[in-house]
Coordinates of C-alpha atoms and ligand atoms in Angstrom, one line a residue:
M106 CA 123.9 165.9 146.8
K107 CA 120.7 164.3 147.5
V108 CA 117.7 166.6 148.6
R109 CA 114.7 165.5 150.1
A110 CA 111.4 167.4 149.0
A111 CA 107.9 167.3 148.8
I112 CA 106.6 167.1 145.3
Q113 CA 103.1 167.9 144.2
T114 CA 102.3 166.1 141.0
G115 CA 98.5 166.8 140.6
D116 CA 95.6 168.1 142.6
S117 CA 95.9 166.6 146.1
Q118 CA 98.7 164.5 145.1
I119 CA 102.0 164.9 147.2
T120 CA 105.0 162.6 147.5
V121 CA 108.2 163.0 149.1
N122 CA 111.1 162.1 146.8
E123 CA 114.9 162.4 146.8
I124 CA 116.3 164.4 144.1
E125 CA 119.9 165.0 142.8
L126 CA 120.6 168.9 143.4
P127 CA 121.3 170.1 139.9
T128 CA 123.9 172.7 139.2
L129 CA 122.9 176.0 140.3
E130 CA 122.9 179.1 137.6
P131 CA 125.2 182.0 138.0
G132 CA 123.9 184.1 141.1
E133 CA 121.6 181.3 142.3
V134 CA 121.8 180.9 146.1
L135 CA 121.4 177.7 148.2
L136 CA 119.2 177.8 151.2
R137 CA 119.1 175.0 153.9
I138 CA 115.5 174.9 155.2
E139 CA 115.1 175.3 158.7
G140 CA 111.3 175.4 158.7
C141 CA 108.6 176.5 156.7
G142 CA 105.2 177.7 158.0
M143 CA 101.7 176.7 156.5
C144 CA 98.6 178.9 155.7
G145 CA 95.2 178.4 154.1
S146 CA 96.9 179.0 150.9
D147 CA 98.7 175.8 151.3
L148 CA 95.3 174.0 151.6
E149 CA 93.7 175.8 148.7
S150 CA 97.1 174.9 146.3
Y151 CA 96.9 171.4 147.6
R152 CA 93.3 171.1 146.3
G153 CA 94.5 172.7 142.9
A154 CA 93.6 176.2 143.4
T155 CA 96.6 177.8 142.2
V156 CA 96.9 175.7 139.0
A157 CA 93.3 176.2 138.3
A158 CA 93.9 180.0 138.4
G159 CA 97.0 179.6 136.1
I160 CA 99.5 180.9 138.9
A161 CA 101.2 177.6 139.3
E162 CA 102.1 174.5 137.3
Y163 CA 102.7 171.0 138.5
P164 CA 105.0 169.2 139.3
L165 CA 106.1 171.6 141.9
V166 CA 107.8 171.9 145.3
P167 CA 105.1 173.6 147.6
G168 CA 105.8 175.8 150.8
H169 CA 105.9 179.4 150.6
E170 CA 106.7 180.6 154.2
P171 CA 110.4 179.7 154.5
V172 CA 113.0 180.4 156.8
G173 CA 116.6 178.8 156.5
R174 CA 120.2 179.5 156.5
I175 CA 122.4 180.4 153.7
E176 CA 124.5 177.2 152.6
R177 CA 126.1 178.6 149.3
I178 CA 126.0 181.9 147.8
S179 CA 128.4 184.1 145.4
H180 CA 130.3 187.1 146.6
D181 CA 128.2 189.3 144.5
I182 CA 125.0 188.4 145.8
A183 CA 125.9 188.1 149.4
T184 CA 127.4 191.6 149.0
L185 CA 123.8 192.7 147.2
W186 CA 121.7 191.0 150.0
G187 CA 124.1 192.0 152.9
V188 CA 124.2 188.4 154.2
D189 CA 126.8 185.6 154.1
V190 CA 127.1 181.7 154.5
G191 CA 125.5 180.5 157.6
D192 CA 123.1 183.7 157.8
R193 CA 119.4 182.8 158.9
I194 CA 117.0 184.5 156.6
A195 CA 113.2 184.7 155.6
V196 CA 112.4 184.6 152.2
E197 CA 109.6 186.4 150.6
P198 CA 107.3 184.5 148.1
F199 CA 107.3 186.8 145.4
V200 CA 110.5 187.5 143.1
P201 CA 110.0 190.7 141.2
C202 CA 111.8 191.1 137.8
G203 CA 112.4 194.8 139.0
V204 CA 112.0 196.4 135.5
C205 CA 108.3 195.9 134.6
D206 CA 105.6 198.7 134.8
R207 CA 104.5 197.2 138.2
C208 CA 107.7 196.7 139.6
T209 CA 109.0 200.2 138.6
E210 CA 106.0 202.0 140.3
G211 CA 106.7 200.0 143.3
A212 CA 103.8 197.2 143.2
Y213 CA 106.2 194.4 142.9
Q214 CA 103.5 191.9 144.0
L215 CA 101.8 192.6 140.8
C216 CA 105.0 191.9 138.7
L217 CA 104.1 191.2 135.1
N218 CA 106.6 188.7 134.9
R219 CA 106.5 187.3 138.3
F220 CA 108.1 184.3 140.1
I221 CA 106.4 182.9 142.7
Y222 CA 108.2 180.3 145.0
C223 CA 106.0 177.3 145.6
C224 CA 104.2 177.9 142.1
M225 CA 107.0 177.1 139.7
P226 CA 107.4 173.7 138.0
T227 CA 110.3 171.4 139.0
T228 CA 111.0 171.3 135.2
L229 CA 112.3 175.1 135.0
G230 CA 116.0 175.4 136.2
T231 CA 117.2 173.8 139.3
G232 CA 113.4 173.1 140.1
I233 CA 113.7 173.3 143.9
W234 CA 111.4 176.2 144.2
G235 CA 109.6 175.6 147.6
G236 CA 110.1 175.5 151.2
F237 CA 108.7 171.9 151.9
S238 CA 112.2 170.5 151.0
E239 CA 115.8 170.2 152.9
Y240 CA 117.1 172.9 150.6
M241 CA 115.5 175.3 148.4
V242 CA 117.1 177.5 145.5
L243 CA 116.7 181.0 145.7
K244 CA 116.9 183.6 142.5
P245 CA 119.2 186.4 142.7
A246 CA 116.3 188.7 142.7
S247 CA 114.8 187.3 145.7
I248 CA 113.9 189.6 148.6
V249 CA 115.1 188.3 152.0
H250 CA 115.1 189.4 155.6
R251 CA 117.7 188.6 158.3
V252 CA 116.1 186.6 161.2
P253 CA 117.5 187.0 164.8
E254 CA 119.2 183.9 166.2
H255 CA 117.3 184.1 169.3
L256 CA 114.0 183.3 167.8
S257 CA 112.6 179.7 167.7
I258 CA 111.8 178.4 164.3
Q259 CA 108.2 178.3 165.1
D260 CA 108.1 182.2 166.1
A261 CA 110.5 183.1 163.0
V262 CA 108.0 181.5 160.3
L263 CA 105.1 183.9 161.7
F264 CA 106.9 186.6 159.7
N265 CA 104.6 185.6 157.2
P266 CA 101.1 185.9 158.9
I267 CA 102.2 188.9 160.9
G268 CA 103.5 190.6 157.7
A269 CA 100.1 189.9 156.1
G270 CA 98.5 191.5 159.1
F271 CA 100.7 194.8 158.6
E272 CA 100.0 195.1 155.2
W273 CA 96.2 194.5 155.3
A274 CA 95.2 195.8 158.8
Y275 CA 97.4 198.6 159.1
K276 CA 98.7 199.6 155.5
A277 CA 95.8 198.9 153.3
A278 CA 93.0 199.5 156.1
G279 CA 94.9 202.9 157.1
T280 CA 94.3 202.2 160.8
Q281 CA 95.3 205.0 162.9
V282 CA 95.6 205.6 166.8
G283 CA 92.3 205.4 168.5
D284 CA 90.4 203.5 165.6
T285 CA 88.0 200.8 166.0
I286 CA 88.9 197.7 163.6
V287 CA 86.6 194.7 163.0
I288 CA 88.5 191.5 161.8
F289 CA 86.4 188.8 160.4
G290 CA 88.0 185.5 160.8
P291 CA 90.4 184.4 163.6
G292 CA 93.0 182.0 161.7
Q293 CA 96.6 183.0 161.5
R294 CA 95.9 186.1 159.2
G295 CA 93.2 187.3 161.4
L296 CA 95.6 186.9 164.3
G297 CA 98.4 188.7 162.5
S298 CA 95.9 191.5 162.0
V299 CA 95.3 191.7 165.8
V300 CA 98.9 192.4 166.3
A301 CA 99.2 194.7 163.7
A302 CA 96.1 196.7 165.0
V303 CA 97.6 196.8 168.5
E304 CA 100.9 198.2 167.0
A305 CA 98.9 200.5 165.1
G306 CA 97.3 202.0 168.0
A307 CA 93.8 200.7 167.6
S308 CA 91.6 201.3 170.8
R309 CA 89.3 198.5 170.0
I310 CA 89.9 195.5 168.1
V311 CA 87.0 193.0 167.3
V312 CA 87.4 189.6 166.0
T313 CA 84.8 187.3 164.7
G314 CA 85.1 183.6 164.5
L315 CA 82.8 180.5 164.8
E316 CA 81.7 178.4 167.8
R317 CA 84.5 175.7 167.0
D318 CA 87.2 178.6 166.7
A319 CA 86.9 179.2 170.6
H320 CA 90.6 178.6 171.2
K321 CA 91.4 181.1 168.4
L322 CA 89.3 183.8 169.6
E323 CA 90.9 183.1 173.2
L324 CA 94.2 183.7 171.4
A325 CA 93.0 186.7 169.8
L326 CA 92.3 188.1 173.2
S327 CA 95.4 187.2 174.6
L328 CA 97.0 189.0 171.8
G329 CA 95.1 192.3 172.4
A330 CA 91.8 192.0 170.8
T331 CA 89.1 193.8 172.9
D332 CA 85.9 191.8 171.9
V333 CA 85.3 188.7 170.1
I334 CA 82.0 187.5 168.4
K335 CA 80.8 184.3 167.4
A336 CA 79.1 184.6 164.1
D337 CA 77.4 181.3 164.1
S338 CA 75.4 181.9 167.5
E339 CA 75.5 185.8 167.6
D340 CA 74.3 188.7 165.4
V341 CA 77.7 190.2 164.1
V342 CA 76.2 193.6 163.1
A343 CA 74.2 194.0 166.2
R344 CA 77.1 193.2 168.3
V345 CA 79.4 195.7 166.7
V346 CA 76.7 198.3 167.0
D347 CA 76.4 197.5 170.7
I348 CA 80.1 197.4 171.3
T349 CA 80.9 200.8 169.4
D350 CA 77.7 202.5 171.0
G351 CA 76.6 202.7 167.3
A352 CA 79.9 204.4 166.2
L353 CA 80.6 201.3 164.0
A354 CA 84.1 200.5 162.7
D355 CA 86.6 202.7 161.4
R356 CA 88.5 199.8 159.4
V357 CA 87.3 196.4 158.6
V358 CA 89.5 193.5 157.5
D359 CA 87.9 190.3 156.0
V360 CA 90.4 187.2 156.0
T361 CA 87.7 184.6 156.0
S362 CA 87.8 181.9 153.3
G363 CA 84.9 180.5 151.6
S364 CA 81.9 182.3 153.3
V365 CA 80.7 185.6 151.5
Q366 CA 78.5 186.6 154.7
P367 CA 81.4 188.6 156.2
V368 CA 81.5 190.7 152.8
L369 CA 77.8 191.7 153.4
D370 CA 78.5 192.2 157.3
A371 CA 81.6 194.5 156.7
V372 CA 79.4 197.0 154.6
E373 CA 76.9 197.1 157.5
V374 CA 79.3 197.4 160.3
A375 CA 81.9 200.0 158.3
R376 CA 81.2 203.5 159.7
P377 CA 80.3 206.1 156.8
G378 CA 83.8 207.0 155.4
G379 CA 85.1 203.9 156.6
T380 CA 87.5 201.4 154.9
I381 CA 86.9 197.7 154.2
V382 CA 89.8 195.5 153.2
L383 CA 89.1 192.1 151.5
A384 CA 91.7 189.6 151.8
G385 CA 90.0 186.2 151.9
L386 CA 89.1 184.2 148.9
K387 CA 85.5 183.0 148.4
D388 CA 85.9 180.3 145.7
Q389 CA 84.8 182.6 142.9
A390 CA 81.4 183.0 144.7
E391 CA 78.8 185.3 143.7
I392 CA 77.4 187.5 146.4
A393 CA 73.4 187.5 146.6
G394 CA 72.2 190.6 148.5
F395 CA 75.2 192.8 147.8
V396 CA 73.8 196.3 147.5
S397 CA 76.4 198.8 145.9
D398 CA 74.2 201.5 146.8
R399 CA 75.2 201.0 150.3
L400 CA 78.8 201.8 149.6
V401 CA 77.8 205.2 147.7
F402 CA 75.6 206.5 150.6
K403 CA 78.2 205.6 153.3
S404 CA 81.0 206.6 151.2
L405 CA 83.1 203.4 151.9
T406 CA 86.3 202.5 150.5
M407 CA 86.2 198.7 149.7
R408 CA 89.4 197.2 148.4
G409 CA 91.1 193.8 147.6
V410 CA 94.7 193.0 148.4
L411 CA 97.2 190.6 147.5
G412 CA 100.4 190.0 148.8
V413 CA 102.5 191.5 151.4
S414 CA 105.1 194.4 150.9
S415 CA 108.7 194.4 152.4
W416 CA 108.0 196.9 154.7
S417 CA 105.5 194.8 156.4
F418 CA 107.6 191.6 156.7
R419 CA 110.4 194.0 158.4
Q420 CA 107.7 195.1 160.8
A421 CA 106.4 191.6 161.5
I422 CA 110.3 190.5 162.3
R423 CA 110.8 193.4 164.5
V424 CA 107.7 192.7 166.4
I425 CA 108.4 188.9 166.6
A426 CA 111.7 189.7 168.1
S427 CA 110.7 192.4 170.4
G428 CA 109.3 189.5 172.6
R429 CA 106.4 191.8 173.6
Y430 CA 103.8 188.9 172.5
D431 CA 103.6 185.5 173.8
F432 CA 103.0 183.3 170.5
S433 CA 103.4 179.8 172.3
S434 CA 99.7 178.8 172.2
W435 CA 99.7 179.8 168.3
H436 CA 102.2 176.9 167.7
T437 CA 100.0 173.9 168.0
H438 CA 102.0 171.3 165.6
T439 CA 105.6 171.1 164.2
L440 CA 105.6 168.2 161.6
G441 CA 108.2 166.7 159.5
L442 CA 108.3 166.4 155.6
D443 CA 106.8 162.9 155.6
D444 CA 103.5 164.1 157.3
L445 CA 102.9 166.8 155.0
E446 CA 99.7 165.5 153.9
H447 CA 98.8 164.9 157.8
A448 CA 99.5 168.6 158.1
I449 CA 97.3 169.7 155.4
A450 CA 94.4 167.4 156.7
L451 CA 95.0 169.3 160.0
L452 CA 94.7 172.5 158.2
G453 CA 91.8 171.5 156.6
G454 CA 89.9 170.7 160.1
S455 CA 89.4 167.2 159.0
V456 CA 91.2 165.6 161.7
A457 CA 89.0 165.0 164.7
N458 CA 89.8 166.2 168.2
E459 CA 92.8 168.2 167.1
R460 CA 92.8 172.0 167.8
V461 CA 94.9 173.4 164.8
V462 CA 96.2 177.1 164.8
H463 CA 99.7 177.1 163.3
I464 CA 101.9 174.4 161.8
T465 CA 105.3 174.7 161.1
V466 CA 107.0 172.1 158.7
V467 CA 110.8 171.2 159.5
P468 CA 112.4 168.9 156.8
Ligands
ZN737 ZN1 100.8 181.5 153.3
ZN738 ZN1 108.2 193.1 137.4

């Protein structure tokens, strides 16, 4: 059987090839991909960030937010996962080993022997370890979630950004009923954070973005944000002081990439005793003007987060399936495998006159 798959052979180099499906190892599962979401990580990986960081190895099949149907599965694994042939599932990107120190203490995203879909080379085993493909091979230790039939594929793949929202803006931030939360960045993970903050019962949800993000800020308001701030034309700290009557924010989440200003602003807009969650990568930048004494005097908790837990993915799928939110204006593009490089250009904002929020790739 031939499988069409996108293969990244180097930094910013992707081709779509037909590859002969190799024999599956015992316990491996064949998934027919229905769609795979894209996020900022796809752009960073395309440019080479994950290989440079030693997390990924070329050549590889990218795509880490897949939803598909089970095409082939052994009786044992079907029983273990509670699924069968034809079932629709979402796949978590991390495959934990289950036995190392991190796995056994429950932090499986930090598994010492971790296997990450979209990062493993095609030379390893069957090699089809990513979602930008017609089919994908799943390891027996994968963590998968049933996806309800009534969801569009575009809604279904939002399990990933909304799962991130639950993990970072709710779980890591510790958001409680009545809290004020400031979310830096109106991209998918920021929008996912808005949904999670609404679900957590936050009373004020403030989202920052840039002038060019006006459509994303509108979407944030439609999902339940109470205030938006345009960081390139307004003073973020002054606006938060104003909005909260000087009480500042109980929780702050930074999902912006590249800019370090939100980290500095986060320290200022957090109330004494507040929590700051950092989830956006800054290209290894050092932060001039960062004064750690501010954390001490304000008794702040500042933490980094990587990955999303099963609990958060389950909450995301539950909330998407509930129908309580209208995600239609979140879905701006649905593109085929052959348009992957165009999709990446759209994601990078380098295509003129295109408003991009979320892209679903369908093989
Ligand atoms: Zn992603
Ligand atoms: Zn492990």
